[in-house]
Short mmCIF file of C-alpha atoms in Angstrom, two decimals:
data_model
loop_
_atom_site.label_atom_id
_atom_site.label_comp_id
_atom_site.label_asym_id
_atom_site.label_seq_id
_atom_site.Cartn_x
_atom_site.Cartn_y
_atom_site.Cartn_z
CA UNK A 690 -4.11 -39.12 -4.52
CA UNK A 691 -7.59 -40.10 -5.64
CA UNK A 692 -8.94 -38.88 -9.01
CA UNK A 693 -11.61 -37.00 -6.90
CA UNK A 694 -8.67 -35.23 -4.99
CA UNK A 695 -6.87 -34.50 -8.31
CA UNK A 696 -9.95 -32.98 -9.93
CA UNK A 697 -10.58 -30.94 -6.55
CA UNK A 698 -6.90 -29.62 -6.47
CA UNK A 699 -7.24 -28.55 -10.25
CA UNK A 700 -10.42 -26.92 -9.73
CA UNK A 701 -8.93 -24.94 -6.58
CA UNK A 702 -6.12 -23.89 -8.80
CA UNK A 703 -8.18 -22.83 -11.51
CA UNK A 704 -10.53 -20.85 -9.07
CA UNK A 705 -7.41 -19.20 -7.59
CA UNK A 706 -6.09 -18.10 -10.80
CA UNK A 707 -9.52 -16.96 -12.22
CA UNK A 708 -9.92 -14.73 -9.20
CA UNK A 709 -6.56 -13.36 -9.40
CA UNK A 710 -7.43 -12.50 -13.13
CA UNK A 711 -10.81 -10.85 -12.11
CA UNK A 712 -9.10 -8.88 -9.22
CA UNK A 713 -6.56 -7.46 -12.21
CA UNK A 714 -9.61 -6.64 -14.10
CA UNK A 715 -10.90 -4.56 -11.14
CA UNK A 716 -7.85 -2.83 -10.99
CA UNK A 717 -8.22 -1.72 -14.62
CA UNK A 718 -11.91 -0.69 -13.96
CA UNK A 719 -10.76 1.28 -10.99
CA UNK A 720 -8.06 3.24 -13.03
CA UNK A 721 -10.56 3.81 -15.69
CA UNK A 722 -13.69 4.30 -13.98
CA UNK A 723 -12.46 5.93 -10.65
CA UNK A 724 -12.97 4.96 -6.91
CA UNK A 725 -16.52 4.39 -7.29
CA UNK A 726 -16.10 1.62 -10.04
CA UNK A 727 -19.14 -0.79 -10.42
CA UNK A 728 -19.18 -4.51 -10.86
CA UNK A 729 -20.40 -3.75 -14.48
CA UNK A 730 -17.05 -1.92 -14.91
CA UNK A 731 -15.17 -4.81 -13.83
CA UNK A 732 -17.20 -7.18 -16.02
CA UNK A 733 -16.43 -5.00 -19.20
CA UNK A 734 -12.89 -4.89 -18.07
CA UNK A 735 -12.53 -8.58 -17.88
CA UNK A 736 -14.72 -9.37 -20.92
CA UNK A 737 -17.37 -11.39 -19.02
CA UNK A 738 -20.75 -11.08 -17.56
CA UNK A 739 -21.65 -10.02 -13.94
CA UNK A 740 -22.74 -13.51 -13.31
CA UNK A 741 -19.03 -14.75 -13.94
CA UNK A 742 -17.74 -12.12 -11.44
CA UNK A 743 -20.36 -13.44 -8.86
CA UNK A 744 -19.29 -16.92 -9.41
CA UNK A 745 -15.95 -16.18 -7.92
CA UNK A 746 -16.89 -13.33 -5.35
CA UNK A 747 -19.94 -13.32 -3.14
CA UNK A 748 -20.74 -9.59 -3.50
CA UNK A 749 -18.76 -6.38 -4.34
CA UNK A 750 -17.53 -6.12 -0.83
CA UNK A 751 -15.59 -9.29 -1.16
CA UNK A 752 -14.16 -7.95 -4.48
CA UNK A 753 -12.95 -4.81 -2.95
CA UNK A 754 -11.29 -6.69 -0.10
CA UNK A 755 -9.47 -8.53 -2.98
CA UNK A 756 -8.55 -5.48 -4.58
CA UNK A 757 -7.31 -3.68 -1.59
CA UNK A 758 -5.21 -6.81 -0.63
CA UNK A 759 -3.58 -6.52 -4.11
CA UNK A 760 -3.02 -2.92 -3.88
CA UNK A 761 -1.02 -3.46 -0.51
CA UNK A 762 0.99 -6.62 -1.35
CA UNK A 763 1.85 -5.65 -4.95
CA UNK A 764 1.99 -1.81 -5.16
CA UNK A 765 2.33 -0.13 -1.70
CA UNK A 766 4.46 -2.36 0.64
CA UNK A 767 7.15 -3.63 -1.86
CA UNK A 768 7.93 -0.01 -2.87
CA UNK A 769 8.02 1.50 0.58
CA UNK A 770 9.52 -1.42 2.56
CA UNK A 771 12.09 -2.02 -0.49
CA UNK A 772 13.22 1.57 0.02
CA UNK A 773 13.63 1.03 3.75
CA UNK A 774 15.45 -2.04 3.34
CA UNK A 775 18.27 -0.45 1.17
CA UNK A 776 21.32 0.76 2.85
CA UNK A 777 22.22 4.50 2.33
CA UNK A 778 25.08 6.90 3.41
CA UNK A 779 22.97 8.63 5.81
CA UNK A 780 19.56 8.87 7.54
CA UNK A 781 18.37 11.70 5.65
CA UNK A 782 19.07 10.00 2.51
CA UNK A 783 17.07 7.06 3.67
CA UNK A 784 13.90 9.14 4.90
CA UNK A 785 14.11 11.12 1.55
CA UNK A 786 13.91 7.85 -0.38
CA UNK A 787 10.91 6.34 1.40
CA UNK A 788 8.96 9.73 1.33
CA UNK A 789 9.87 10.16 -2.31
CA UNK A 790 8.55 6.63 -3.15
CA UNK A 791 5.21 7.33 -1.40
CA UNK A 792 4.76 10.85 -3.08
CA UNK A 793 5.74 9.33 -6.55
CA UNK A 794 3.19 6.32 -5.76
CA UNK A 795 0.49 9.04 -5.42
CA UNK A 796 1.52 10.89 -8.71
CA UNK A 797 1.50 7.38 -10.62
CA UNK A 798 -1.45 5.94 -9.30
CA UNK A 799 -3.94 8.61 -8.17
CA UNK A 800 -7.04 6.22 -8.70
CA UNK A 801 -5.67 3.51 -6.53
CA UNK A 802 -4.54 5.89 -4.03
CA UNK A 803 -8.17 7.67 -3.80
CA UNK A 804 -9.77 4.19 -3.74
CA UNK A 805 -7.48 3.07 -0.75
CA UNK A 806 -8.09 5.92 1.33
CA UNK A 807 -11.93 6.12 0.62
CA UNK A 808 -12.10 2.62 2.19
CA UNK A 809 -10.02 3.61 5.13
CA UNK A 810 -11.89 2.98 8.39
CA UNK A 811 -15.14 1.61 7.00
CA UNK A 812 -16.82 -0.84 9.26
CA UNK A 813 -16.28 -4.44 8.16
CA UNK A 814 -13.43 -3.52 5.52
CA UNK A 815 -9.98 -4.40 5.56
CA UNK A 816 -8.11 -1.46 6.37
CA UNK A 817 -5.38 -1.16 3.79
CA UNK A 818 -4.23 2.22 4.89
CA UNK A 819 -3.95 1.27 8.57
CA UNK A 820 -2.20 -2.08 7.72
CA UNK A 821 0.35 -0.36 5.44
CA UNK A 822 1.08 2.40 8.00
CA UNK A 823 1.46 -0.19 10.76
CA UNK A 824 3.94 -2.27 8.50
CA UNK A 825 6.07 0.78 7.31
CA UNK A 826 6.06 2.31 10.97
CA UNK A 827 7.04 -1.20 12.34
CA UNK A 828 10.02 -1.39 9.66
CA UNK A 829 11.30 2.00 10.56
CA UNK A 830 10.93 1.47 14.27
CA UNK A 831 12.93 -1.85 13.93
CA UNK A 832 15.73 0.33 12.05
CA UNK A 833 15.67 2.97 14.75
CA UNK A 834 15.78 0.35 17.58
CA UNK A 835 18.97 -1.16 16.03
CA UNK A 836 20.57 2.28 15.76
CA UNK A 837 19.88 2.91 19.27
CA UNK A 838 21.04 -0.62 20.61
CA UNK A 839 24.17 -0.40 18.69
CA UNK A 840 24.95 2.86 20.35
CA UNK A 841 24.07 1.55 23.76
CA UNK A 842 21.28 4.07 24.02
CA UNK A 843 17.82 3.16 25.35
CA UNK A 844 15.25 1.99 22.66
CA UNK A 845 11.84 2.65 24.22
CA UNK A 846 11.05 5.56 22.09
CA UNK A 847 11.80 4.07 18.88
CA UNK A 848 8.31 3.01 17.91
CA UNK A 849 6.83 6.20 19.00
CA UNK A 850 9.33 8.05 16.75
CA UNK A 851 8.59 5.66 13.79
CA UNK A 852 4.84 6.07 13.95
CA UNK A 853 5.16 9.83 14.54
CA UNK A 854 7.10 10.16 11.35
CA UNK A 855 4.74 7.83 9.11
CA UNK A 856 1.71 9.67 10.48
CA UNK A 857 3.02 13.09 9.79
CA UNK A 858 4.15 12.10 6.25
CA UNK A 859 0.74 10.13 5.54
CA UNK A 860 -1.45 13.10 6.63
CA UNK A 861 0.64 15.69 4.80
CA UNK A 862 0.81 13.64 1.65
CA UNK A 863 -3.05 13.17 1.76
CA UNK A 864 -3.60 16.93 2.12
CA UNK A 865 -1.28 17.60 -0.83
CA UNK A 866 -2.89 14.98 -2.91
CA UNK A 867 -5.97 17.16 -3.00
CA UNK A 868 -4.30 20.64 -3.06
CA UNK A 869 -1.04 20.35 -4.96
CA UNK A 870 0.05 23.39 -3.15
CA UNK A 871 3.54 22.66 -3.92
CA UNK A 872 5.59 20.46 -6.39
CA UNK A 873 6.17 16.66 -5.74
CA UNK A 874 9.83 17.36 -5.32
CA UNK A 875 9.26 20.29 -3.09
CA UNK A 876 6.89 18.28 -0.76
CA UNK A 877 9.45 15.53 -0.65
CA UNK A 878 12.19 17.89 0.38
CA UNK A 879 9.93 19.67 3.06
CA UNK A 880 8.76 16.45 4.80
CA UNK A 881 12.34 14.98 4.73
CA UNK A 882 13.80 18.28 6.34
CA UNK A 883 10.95 18.21 8.94
CA UNK A 884 11.33 14.46 9.74
CA UNK A 885 15.12 14.56 9.65
CA UNK A 886 15.49 17.65 11.59
CA UNK A 887 13.40 15.93 14.48
CA UNK A 888 15.18 12.85 14.45
CA UNK A 889 18.80 14.01 13.95
CA UNK A 890 18.57 15.31 17.56
CA UNK A 891 17.38 11.99 18.86
CA UNK A 892 19.29 9.46 16.99
CA UNK A 893 23.04 8.62 17.49
CA UNK A 894 25.18 9.50 14.32
CA UNK A 895 25.79 6.72 11.98
CA UNK A 896 29.39 5.19 12.42
CA UNK A 897 32.21 6.15 10.21
#
């Protein structure tokens, strides 16, 4: 490798690391200042000037997209997909664990949750909400498909059921985040009862 190539590689790695640090500062600013945080808030959190921020991000929209990506890959998906991947004694326990994880996330990271949903559906913006819902629904649908196939049952409805469950949980949890009409534990139990009550009539029983 030439000296020029070596310097370029080091600069690219430095730039990547610096961007990651600034995204971390943006998350700190988001938690402190709320969903409408400014670039000034990020600069203060990072201990740099706004000029430095714009050296690594073309504009605030680019910074917001990077923040959404971080929330998706390091906060939302690992928790939800991780719960889906764990084997449990029965379907109700599986649904309860995933729903509980989502509700707990709303409680633990209210600013991140409000920010993510404030960006949903905006033109030209990476839609974190839709992307997360799709990945969780696809994972749930895959589990349902495997269950049905193992029982020799048609699998065509698995994805419909999976997206129905995810949509139900997401919309209800979003309503709850603003009303807190019941406790988090009650919400989780109520959603689990509704989801499991419907699926229990459709899915074959677990073996054993």
